[in-house]
Amino acid sequence: MAMESVDLLIVGASELVTMAGGPRRGDRLKDPAAIPGGALAARQGRIVAVGPSDEVLAAVSTGPDTLVIDARGRAVIPGFVDPHTHLCFAGDRAEEFALRLGGATYQEIAARGGGILNTVRATRAASQAELEALGLERLDRLALSGTTTVEVKSGYGLSTADELKQLRAIRALDRRHPLTVVPTFMGAHEVPPEYRDRPGAYVDLLVEEMLPAVAAEPGLARFADVFCEQGVFSVADSRRILQRARELGFAVKVHADELSDLGGASLAAEVGAISAEHLLHASDEGLRRLAAAGTVAVCLPGTSFSLMNAPYARARRMVELGCTVALGSDFNPGSCPVYAMPFIITLACMHLKLDPSEALAAATINAAAAIGLEAEVGSLEVGKLADVVILSCTSHRHIPYHMGMGVVAQVVKQGRLIVDDGRLVRR
Ligand SMILES: [Zn+2]
């Protein structure tokens, strides 16, 4: 058999968690498809061999330029996929966090001009270059936590020009940073202050001007998302926005049933959304419809944790009802300043009642399905991107157990080492 020359070889793993075999539901969610003592080889950023060490070593040849990583008896897993962030913004809301700790509610803070509109003001005032600089720094932090693919939403511009500016910054981040950055247009994140007394006119603007403008510029957005909630976008308005987005060629997502059971889950199923997010108050009927439609249920336990008085999504019930359950960070400056997917996995085990192996599947292959990239990332299989994390512990089941400690030792993105010994490798 001809030996295949490779430029990356990872050996010495206690276990190689492949998550092979596609997105998982039901009992399969528990199966990490781990290979004890496995090895992995890649060429030009893609995996060419994965399996027991002796088989991989027999199939590939190394040269002087091959990067050989000895995992030294620690676990090797797919890079985390974070399918839900609002990472592109200016400013911060640390003072609002302090107010909330002092007892102020999110609603009270919003009434004083804080909340999301605080971030909208700062983001509107920032240039595209400033947004890119801030975004690059945040992507570095994600990389240090083992995230290798991340979805990023717009939605702090809320005018055609400012949403385009944000999306251009997000597109530039994908080009400038090693991480894969997947852009989502979310002009329907909030009604901006200048439309407060005529929200219908903002829906018209979204449908008639903003969505077509985003669609006209290549690579600006893969998805369109709507915050379907009382006082934000009604089910009828959301349906109108999502249908227009689909006509223009976007796949769609819905922030659904976060604060009340408005029917957002059912709407997501009805419009064939790729994913529905939050779902804290989604009914069994809504969850059944998501399962039947194949819409991924994205749980964001960091938000419930950060808000302190919010319930957690009923992830166990979602699994029982046959939903594909994924985890995301919901990283944003207000309700969830959480970067690290390992911490999200801890919360998912403690508060969503997922088993450690289930939570990892939800944060890798199922998260990839939530952004339509399950054929490219989320598992370690031949042909996929060589996006790999070498942990600092011996089993993937230790990830949630080591609370708040860095469990990521090394990160490989498309075959290239970007984090080594817990530090960024500068290009
Ligand atoms: Zn969100």
GROMACS .gro file of C-alpha atoms and ligand atoms in nm:
model
  428
    1MET     CA    1   0.000   0.000   0.000
    2ALA     CA    2   0.136   0.343  -0.095
    3MET     CA    3   0.226   0.552   0.206
    4GLU     CA    4   0.057   0.889   0.213
    5SER     CA    5   0.285   1.179   0.306
    6VAL     CA    6   0.130   1.405   0.570
    7ASP     CA    7   0.210   1.743   0.723
    8LEU     CA    8   0.036   1.682   1.057
    9LEU     CA    9   0.046   1.373   1.275
   10ILE     CA   10  -0.109   1.351   1.622
   11VAL     CA   11  -0.011   1.047   1.828
   12GLY     CA   12  -0.003   0.940   2.192
   13ALA     CA   13  -0.367   1.019   2.276
   14SER     CA   14  -0.533   0.844   2.568
   15GLU     CA   15  -0.846   0.857   2.356
   16LEU     CA   16  -0.927   1.015   2.022
   17VAL     CA   17  -1.288   1.133   2.032
   18THR     CA   18  -1.402   1.130   1.670
   19MET     CA   19  -1.778   1.209   1.696
   20ALA     CA   20  -1.791   1.022   1.363
   21GLY     CA   21  -2.122   0.929   1.207
   22GLY     CA   22  -2.306   1.259   1.181
   23PRO     CA   23  -2.524   1.465   1.414
   24ARG     CA   24  -2.671   1.275   1.707
   25ARG     CA   25  -3.014   1.245   1.864
   26GLY     CA   26  -3.174   1.021   2.124
   27ASP     CA   27  -2.954   0.748   2.269
   28ARG     CA   28  -2.684   0.810   2.009
   29LEU     CA   29  -2.609   1.147   2.171
   30LYS     CA   30  -2.414   0.953   2.434
   31ASP     CA   31  -2.177   0.794   2.182
   32PRO     CA   32  -1.857   0.997   2.127
   33ALA     CA   33  -1.715   0.733   1.888
   34ALA     CA   34  -1.387   0.742   2.079
   35ILE     CA   35  -1.084   0.537   1.975
   36PRO     CA   36  -0.864   0.439   2.271
   37GLY     CA   37  -0.505   0.536   2.190
   38GLY     CA   38  -0.609   0.675   1.852
   39ALA     CA   39  -0.403   0.880   1.607
   40LEU     CA   40  -0.480   1.132   1.334
   41ALA     CA   41  -0.298   1.255   1.025
   42ALA     CA   42  -0.373   1.548   0.795
   43ARG     CA   43  -0.245   1.705   0.475
   44GLN     CA   44  -0.308   2.062   0.363
   45GLY     CA   45  -0.553   2.121   0.644
   46ARG     CA   46  -0.770   1.814   0.593
   47ILE     CA   47  -0.779   1.483   0.775
   48VAL     CA   48  -0.641   1.195   0.566
   49ALA     CA   49  -0.623   0.920   0.828
   50VAL     CA   50  -0.782   0.860   1.167
   51GLY     CA   51  -0.795   0.539   1.367
   52PRO     CA   52  -0.594   0.315   1.597
   53SER     CA   53  -0.231   0.436   1.615
   54ASP     CA   54  -0.075   0.132   1.448
   55GLU     CA   55  -0.311   0.158   1.150
   56VAL     CA   56  -0.255   0.532   1.104
   57LEU     CA   57   0.122   0.499   1.140
   58ALA     CA   58   0.125   0.217   0.884
   59ALA     CA   59  -0.070   0.424   0.632
   60VAL     CA   60   0.120   0.754   0.637
   61SER     CA   61   0.476   0.881   0.600
   62THR     CA   62   0.624   1.186   0.767
   63GLY     CA   63   0.898   1.419   0.647
   64PRO     CA   64   1.109   1.700   0.792
   65ASP     CA   65   0.818   1.944   0.755
   66THR     CA   66   0.561   1.725   0.927
   67LEU     CA   67   0.428   1.870   1.253
   68VAL     CA   68   0.422   1.576   1.493
   69ILE     CA   69   0.222   1.633   1.812
   70ASP     CA   70   0.259   1.386   2.096
   71ALA     CA   71  -0.057   1.415   2.307
   72ARG     CA   72   0.133   1.247   2.593
   73GLY     CA   73  -0.157   1.044   2.721
   74ARG     CA   74  -0.419   1.318   2.710
   75ALA     CA   75  -0.751   1.321   2.528
   76VAL     CA   76  -0.788   1.451   2.171
   77ILE     CA   77  -1.126   1.587   2.059
   78PRO     CA   78  -1.275   1.781   1.766
   79GLY     CA   79  -1.242   2.160   1.796
   80PHE     CA   80  -1.550   2.317   1.953
   81VAL     CA   81  -1.809   2.466   1.721
   82ASP     CA   82  -1.987   2.767   1.871
   83PRO     CA   83  -2.308   2.810   1.669
   84HIS     CA   84  -2.441   3.125   1.838
   85THR     CA   85  -2.253   3.444   1.927
   86HIS     CA   86  -2.301   3.820   1.906
   87LEU     CA   87  -1.925   3.876   1.904
   88CYS     CA   88  -1.907   4.183   1.681
   89PHE     CA   89  -1.975   4.492   1.893
   90ALA     CA   90  -1.808   4.794   2.051
   91GLY     CA   91  -1.807   4.896   2.416
   92ASP     CA   92  -1.882   4.679   2.716
   93ARG     CA   93  -2.156   4.649   2.975
   94ALA     CA   94  -1.950   4.577   3.287
   95GLU     CA   95  -2.122   4.858   3.481
   96GLU     CA   96  -2.462   4.711   3.398
   97PHE     CA   97  -2.338   4.379   3.529
   98ALA     CA   98  -2.253   4.553   3.856
   99LEU     CA   99  -2.601   4.712   3.863
  100ARG     CA  100  -2.759   4.372   3.811
  101LEU     CA  101  -2.552   4.231   4.096
  102GLY     CA  102  -2.695   4.516   4.306
  103GLY     CA  103  -3.047   4.400   4.228
  104ALA     CA  104  -3.145   4.602   3.920
  105THR     CA  105  -3.342   4.402   3.664
  106TYR     CA  106  -3.259   4.381   3.295
  107GLN     CA  107  -3.583   4.573   3.226
  108GLU     CA  108  -3.490   4.854   3.470
  109ILE     CA  109  -3.148   4.887   3.311
  110ALA     CA  110  -3.304   4.900   2.965
  111ALA     CA  111  -3.548   5.170   3.082
  112ARG     CA  112  -3.247   5.387   3.180
  113GLY     CA  113  -3.106   5.364   2.827
  114GLY     CA  114  -2.884   5.066   2.902
  115GLY     CA  115  -2.914   4.716   2.770
  116ILE     CA  116  -2.887   4.634   2.403
  117LEU     CA  117  -2.932   4.999   2.299
  118ASN     CA  118  -2.618   5.086   2.494
  119THR     CA  119  -2.427   4.847   2.266
  120VAL     CA  120  -2.612   4.978   1.959
  121ARG     CA  121  -2.489   5.333   2.034
  122ALA     CA  122  -2.129   5.216   2.079
  123THR     CA  123  -2.137   4.995   1.769
  124ARG     CA  124  -2.286   5.268   1.552
  125ALA     CA  125  -2.010   5.504   1.667
  126ALA     CA  126  -1.734   5.255   1.586
  127SER     CA  127  -1.564   5.223   1.247
  128GLN     CA  128  -1.540   4.894   1.063
  129ALA     CA  129  -1.167   4.887   1.142
  130GLU     CA  130  -1.239   4.929   1.514
  131LEU     CA  131  -1.492   4.647   1.507
  132GLU     CA  132  -1.239   4.424   1.332
  133ALA     CA  133  -0.969   4.497   1.591
  134LEU     CA  134  -1.206   4.417   1.876
  135GLY     CA  135  -1.327   4.105   1.697
  136LEU     CA  136  -0.976   3.971   1.636
  137GLU     CA  137  -0.896   3.997   2.006
  138ARG     CA  138  -1.217   3.812   2.099
  139LEU     CA  139  -1.152   3.540   1.841
  140ASP     CA  140  -0.811   3.486   2.004
  141ARG     CA  141  -0.987   3.429   2.337
  142LEU     CA  142  -1.222   3.180   2.174
  143ALA     CA  143  -0.925   2.998   2.021
  144LEU     CA  144  -0.760   2.973   2.364
  145SER     CA  145  -1.077   2.800   2.487
  146GLY     CA  146  -1.069   2.548   2.202
  147THR     CA  147  -1.329   2.696   1.968
  148THR     CA  148  -1.229   2.649   1.603
  149THR     CA  149  -1.551   2.750   1.424
  150VAL     CA  150  -1.783   3.029   1.535
  151GLU     CA  151  -2.105   3.182   1.411
  152VAL     CA  152  -2.127   3.561   1.454
  153LYS     CA  153  -2.444   3.767   1.422
  154SER     CA  154  -2.490   4.130   1.334
  155GLY     CA  155  -2.773   4.314   1.509
  156TYR     CA  156  -2.611   4.604   1.693
  157GLY     CA  157  -2.627   4.837   1.394
  158LEU     CA  158  -3.004   4.833   1.329
  159SER     CA  159  -2.973   5.065   1.031
  160THR     CA  160  -2.888   4.954   0.680
  161ALA     CA  161  -2.547   5.123   0.682
  162ASP     CA  162  -2.452   5.006   1.031
  163GLU     CA  163  -2.568   4.647   0.974
  164LEU     CA  164  -2.363   4.636   0.651
  165LYS     CA  165  -2.063   4.777   0.841
  166GLN     CA  166  -2.095   4.506   1.104
  167LEU     CA  167  -2.133   4.228   0.845
  168ARG     CA  168  -1.831   4.356   0.649
  169ALA     CA  169  -1.630   4.349   0.972
  170ILE     CA  170  -1.746   3.990   1.037
  171ARG     CA  171  -1.652   3.888   0.681
  172ALA     CA  172  -1.309   4.045   0.731
  173LEU     CA  173  -1.264   3.854   1.059
  174ASP     CA  174  -1.307   3.526   0.872
  175ARG     CA  175  -1.032   3.631   0.630
  176ARG     CA  176  -0.796   3.777   0.892
  177HIS     CA  177  -0.819   3.516   1.170
  178PRO     CA  178  -0.744   3.142   1.159
  179LEU     CA  179  -1.086   3.053   1.303
  180THR     CA  180  -1.374   2.984   1.065
  181VAL     CA  181  -1.625   3.268   1.112
  182VAL     CA  182  -1.981   3.208   0.986
  183PRO     CA  183  -2.185   3.529   0.939
  184THR     CA  184  -2.554   3.576   1.026
  185PHE     CA  185  -2.761   3.887   0.952
  186MET     CA  186  -2.969   3.981   1.254
  187GLY     CA  187  -3.108   4.324   1.182
  188ALA     CA  188  -3.420   4.185   1.353
  189HIS     CA  189  -3.242   4.179   1.691
  190GLU     CA  190  -3.430   4.477   1.834
  191VAL     CA  191  -3.640   4.772   1.717
  192PRO     CA  192  -3.405   5.074   1.714
  193PRO     CA  193  -3.504   5.383   1.919
  194GLU     CA  194  -3.589   5.593   1.612
  195TYR     CA  195  -3.859   5.337   1.520
  196ARG     CA  196  -3.993   5.281   1.875
  197ASP     CA  197  -4.329   5.445   1.806
  198ARG     CA  198  -4.370   5.281   1.462
  199PRO     CA  199  -4.214   4.932   1.481
  200GLY     CA  200  -4.405   4.823   1.169
  201ALA     CA  201  -4.198   5.068   0.965
  202TYR     CA  202  -3.881   4.897   1.089
  203VAL     CA  203  -4.014   4.558   0.973
  204ASP     CA  204  -4.082   4.721   0.634
  205LEU     CA  205  -3.723   4.850   0.630
  206LEU     CA  206  -3.589   4.503   0.710
  207VAL     CA  207  -3.792   4.337   0.437
  208GLU     CA  208  -3.771   4.605   0.167
  209GLU     CA  209  -3.423   4.747   0.215
  210MET     CA  210  -3.192   4.571   0.460
  211LEU     CA  211  -3.236   4.206   0.357
  212PRO     CA  212  -3.200   4.286  -0.017
  213ALA     CA  213  -2.891   4.500   0.055
  214VAL     CA  214  -2.727   4.217   0.249
  215ALA     CA  215  -2.819   3.964  -0.021
  216ALA     CA  216  -2.668   4.186  -0.291
  217GLU     CA  217  -2.317   4.173  -0.145
  218PRO     CA  218  -2.143   3.833  -0.175
  219GLY     CA  219  -2.034   3.658   0.144
  220LEU     CA  220  -2.199   3.899   0.387
  221ALA     CA  221  -2.435   3.649   0.550
  222ARG     CA  222  -2.515   3.282   0.531
  223PHE     CA  223  -2.813   3.300   0.767
  224ALA     CA  224  -3.079   3.546   0.875
  225ASP     CA  225  -3.203   3.541   1.234
  226VAL     CA  226  -3.498   3.703   1.417
  227PHE     CA  227  -3.562   3.773   1.787
  228CYS     CA  228  -3.920   3.647   1.802
  229GLU     CA  229  -4.047   3.775   2.138
  230GLN     CA  230  -4.317   3.982   2.302
  231GLY     CA  231  -4.225   4.350   2.263
  232VAL     CA  232  -3.964   4.274   1.997
  233PHE     CA  233  -4.082   4.089   1.682
  234SER     CA  234  -4.421   3.915   1.688
  235VAL     CA  235  -4.475   3.574   1.530
  236ALA     CA  236  -4.643   3.742   1.232
  237ASP     CA  237  -4.362   3.996   1.184
  238SER     CA  238  -4.100   3.724   1.232
  239ARG     CA  239  -4.270   3.502   0.974
  240ARG     CA  240  -4.272   3.789   0.723
  241ILE     CA  241  -3.901   3.864   0.779
  242LEU     CA  242  -3.799   3.496   0.766
  243GLN     CA  243  -4.000   3.426   0.451
  244ARG     CA  244  -3.842   3.723   0.276
  245ALA     CA  245  -3.498   3.603   0.389
  246ARG     CA  246  -3.566   3.259   0.245
  247GLU     CA  247  -3.679   3.409  -0.087
  248LEU     CA  248  -3.347   3.594  -0.102
  249GLY     CA  249  -3.153   3.271  -0.050
  250PHE     CA  250  -3.068   3.283   0.320
  251ALA     CA  251  -3.111   2.986   0.550
  252VAL     CA  252  -3.291   3.105   0.862
  253LYS     CA  253  -3.264   3.089   1.241
  254VAL     CA  254  -3.501   3.200   1.517
  255HIS     CA  255  -3.440   3.326   1.873
  256ALA     CA  256  -3.749   3.144   1.999
  257ASP     CA  257  -3.950   3.122   2.323
  258GLU     CA  258  -3.671   3.272   2.536
  259LEU     CA  259  -3.886   3.487   2.766
  260SER     CA  260  -4.231   3.337   2.704
  261ASP     CA  261  -4.400   3.059   2.503
  262LEU     CA  262  -4.492   3.276   2.208
  263GLY     CA  263  -4.486   2.991   1.953
  264GLY     CA  264  -4.137   3.067   1.823
  265ALA     CA  265  -4.038   2.699   1.815
  266SER     CA  266  -4.340   2.613   1.601
  267LEU     CA  267  -4.264   2.908   1.373
  268ALA     CA  268  -3.904   2.787   1.332
  269ALA     CA  269  -4.032   2.443   1.231
  270GLU     CA  270  -4.293   2.594   0.999
  271VAL     CA  271  -4.041   2.805   0.805
  272GLY     CA  272  -3.788   2.522   0.790
  273ALA     CA  273  -3.532   2.701   1.007
  274ILE     CA  274  -3.193   2.533   1.036
  275SER     CA  275  -3.198   2.606   1.410
  276ALA     CA  276  -3.405   2.753   1.691
  277GLU     CA  277  -3.222   2.921   1.980
  278HIS     CA  278  -3.279   2.956   2.358
  279LEU     CA  279  -3.619   2.775   2.382
  280LEU     CA  280  -3.642   2.822   2.761
  281HIS     CA  281  -4.022   2.833   2.749
  282ALA     CA  282  -4.086   2.617   2.442
  283SER     CA  283  -4.380   2.377   2.484
  284ASP     CA  284  -4.363   2.003   2.420
  285GLU     CA  285  -4.567   2.066   2.106
  286GLY     CA  286  -4.311   2.322   1.985
  287LEU     CA  287  -4.024   2.083   2.059
  288ARG     CA  288  -4.200   1.796   1.877
  289ARG     CA  289  -4.235   2.017   1.572
  290LEU     CA  290  -3.865   2.106   1.583
  291ALA     CA  291  -3.778   1.736   1.597
  292ALA     CA  292  -4.010   1.656   1.306
  293ALA     CA  293  -3.872   1.945   1.096
  294GLY     CA  294  -3.510   1.854   1.167
  295THR     CA  295  -3.452   2.202   1.313
  296VAL     CA  296  -3.158   2.194   1.555
  297ALA     CA  297  -3.244   2.305   1.911
  298VAL     CA  298  -2.960   2.532   2.028
  299CYS     CA  299  -2.937   2.560   2.408
  300LEU     CA  300  -2.750   2.855   2.560
  301PRO     CA  301  -2.709   2.784   2.932
  302GLY     CA  302  -2.453   3.064   2.976
  303THR     CA  303  -2.733   3.319   2.937
  304SER     CA  304  -2.951   3.164   3.209
  305PHE     CA  305  -2.643   3.149   3.432
  306SER     CA  306  -2.543   3.509   3.365
  307LEU     CA  307  -2.895   3.649   3.411
  308MET     CA  308  -2.914   3.466   3.746
  309ASN     CA  309  -3.295   3.449   3.766
  310ALA     CA  310  -3.379   3.284   3.433
  311PRO     CA  311  -3.480   2.919   3.396
  312TYR     CA  312  -3.272   2.673   3.195
  313ALA     CA  313  -3.383   2.507   2.871
  314ARG     CA  314  -3.543   2.162   2.904
  315ALA     CA  315  -3.264   1.984   2.718
  316ARG     CA  316  -3.344   1.636   2.855
  317ARG     CA  317  -3.700   1.671   2.730
  318MET     CA  318  -3.564   1.784   2.392
  319VAL     CA  319  -3.352   1.469   2.373
  320GLU     CA  320  -3.651   1.253   2.472
  321LEU     CA  321  -3.866   1.411   2.202
  322GLY     CA  322  -3.604   1.346   1.934
  323CYS     CA  323  -3.457   1.693   1.884
  324THR     CA  324  -3.101   1.740   1.765
  325VAL     CA  325  -2.966   1.936   2.065
  326ALA     CA  326  -2.668   2.169   2.027
  327LEU     CA  327  -2.487   2.402   2.267
  328GLY     CA  328  -2.364   2.756   2.204
  329SER     CA  329  -2.209   3.031   2.412
  330ASP     CA  330  -2.443   3.318   2.317
  331PHE     CA  331  -2.135   3.532   2.381
  332ASN     CA  332  -2.257   3.895   2.394
  333PRO     CA  333  -2.177   4.203   2.602
  334GLY     CA  334  -2.501   4.211   2.801
  335SER     CA  335  -2.675   3.888   2.892
  336CYS     CA  336  -2.381   3.648   2.849
  337PRO     CA  337  -2.017   3.759   2.850
  338VAL     CA  338  -1.903   3.394   2.830
  339TYR     CA  339  -1.638   3.298   2.575
  340ALA     CA  340  -1.544   2.944   2.675
  341MET     CA  341  -1.727   2.640   2.543
  342PRO     CA  342  -1.578   2.416   2.818
  343PHE     CA  343  -1.759   2.633   3.073
  344ILE     CA  344  -2.080   2.602   2.866
  345ILE     CA  345  -2.033   2.223   2.880
  346THR     CA  346  -2.003   2.245   3.261
  347LEU     CA  347  -2.330   2.442   3.277
  348ALA     CA  348  -2.499   2.200   3.035
  349CYS     CA  349  -2.411   1.906   3.256
  350MET     CA  350  -2.513   2.077   3.580
  351HIS     CA  351  -2.825   2.263   3.469
  352LEU     CA  352  -2.943   2.101   3.143
  353LYS     CA  353  -2.879   1.752   3.285
  354LEU     CA  354  -2.671   1.638   2.990
  355ASP     CA  355  -2.411   1.367   3.042
  356PRO     CA  356  -2.050   1.483   2.973
  357SER     CA  357  -2.033   1.285   2.646
  358GLU     CA  358  -2.372   1.418   2.537
  359ALA     CA  359  -2.266   1.775   2.610
  360LEU     CA  360  -1.950   1.735   2.402
  361ALA     CA  361  -2.150   1.598   2.106
  362ALA     CA  362  -2.383   1.898   2.142
  363ALA     CA  363  -2.081   2.134   2.134
  364THR     CA  364  -1.916   1.975   1.830
  365ILE     CA  365  -2.101   1.771   1.565
  366ASN     CA  366  -2.452   1.886   1.659
  367ALA     CA  367  -2.335   2.247   1.682
  368ALA     CA  368  -2.189   2.209   1.333
  369ALA     CA  369  -2.533   2.094   1.213
  370ALA     CA  370  -2.685   2.411   1.361
  371ILE     CA  371  -2.478   2.616   1.114
  372GLY     CA  372  -2.494   2.376   0.820
  373LEU     CA  373  -2.128   2.274   0.845
  374GLU     CA  374  -2.165   1.913   0.964
  375ALA     CA  375  -1.990   1.788   0.649
  376GLU     CA  376  -1.685   2.010   0.716
  377VAL     CA  377  -1.628   2.038   1.093
  378GLY     CA  378  -1.747   1.901   1.428
  379SER     CA  379  -1.596   1.553   1.401
  380LEU     CA  380  -1.260   1.394   1.325
  381GLU     CA  381  -1.320   1.202   1.001
  382VAL     CA  382  -1.129   1.164   0.676
  383GLY     CA  383  -1.199   1.455   0.441
  384LYS     CA  384  -1.299   1.703   0.710
  385LEU     CA  385  -1.097   2.003   0.828
  386ALA     CA  386  -0.818   1.912   1.071
  387ASP     CA  387  -0.966   2.117   1.357
  388VAL     CA  388  -0.843   1.942   1.669
  389VAL     CA  389  -0.810   2.014   2.042
  390ILE     CA  390  -0.562   1.836   2.266
  391LEU     CA  391  -0.692   1.859   2.621
  392SER     CA  392  -0.488   1.893   2.938
  393CYS     CA  393  -0.675   1.596   3.087
  394THR     CA  394  -0.698   1.227   3.008
  395SER     CA  395  -1.066   1.196   2.913
  396HIS     CA  396  -1.322   1.415   2.739
  397ARG     CA  397  -1.546   1.337   3.036
  398HIS     CA  398  -1.322   1.559   3.251
  399ILE     CA  399  -1.414   1.874   3.055
  400PRO     CA  400  -1.719   1.971   3.269
  401TYR     CA  401  -1.555   1.848   3.587
  402HIS     CA  402  -1.263   2.094   3.577
  403MET     CA  403  -1.482   2.398   3.639
  404GLY     CA  404  -1.345   2.730   3.525
  405MET     CA  405  -0.997   2.591   3.466
  406GLY     CA  406  -0.844   2.592   3.120
  407VAL     CA  407  -0.872   2.232   2.992
  408VAL     CA  408  -0.732   2.318   2.648
  409ALA     CA  409  -0.358   2.253   2.600
  410GLN     CA  410  -0.321   2.274   2.222
  411VAL     CA  411  -0.544   2.376   1.934
  412VAL     CA  412  -0.494   2.283   1.570
  413LYS     CA  413  -0.695   2.477   1.310
  414GLN     CA  414  -0.694   2.341   0.955
  415GLY     CA  415  -0.378   2.147   1.030
  416ARG     CA  416  -0.192   2.441   1.184
  417LEU     CA  417  -0.101   2.476   1.552
  418ILE     CA  418  -0.265   2.799   1.679
  419VAL     CA  419  -0.253   2.735   2.056
  420ASP     CA  420   0.038   2.560   2.225
  421ASP     CA  421   0.075   2.494   2.597
  422GLY     CA  422  -0.231   2.712   2.657
  423ARG     CA  423  -0.084   3.013   2.469
  424LEU     CA  424  -0.151   3.163   2.129
  425VAL     CA  425   0.101   3.080   1.859
  426ARG     CA  426   0.162   3.417   1.692
  427ARG     CA  427   0.175   3.412   1.317
  428ZN      ZN  428  -2.858   3.544   2.064
   0.00000   0.00000   0.00000
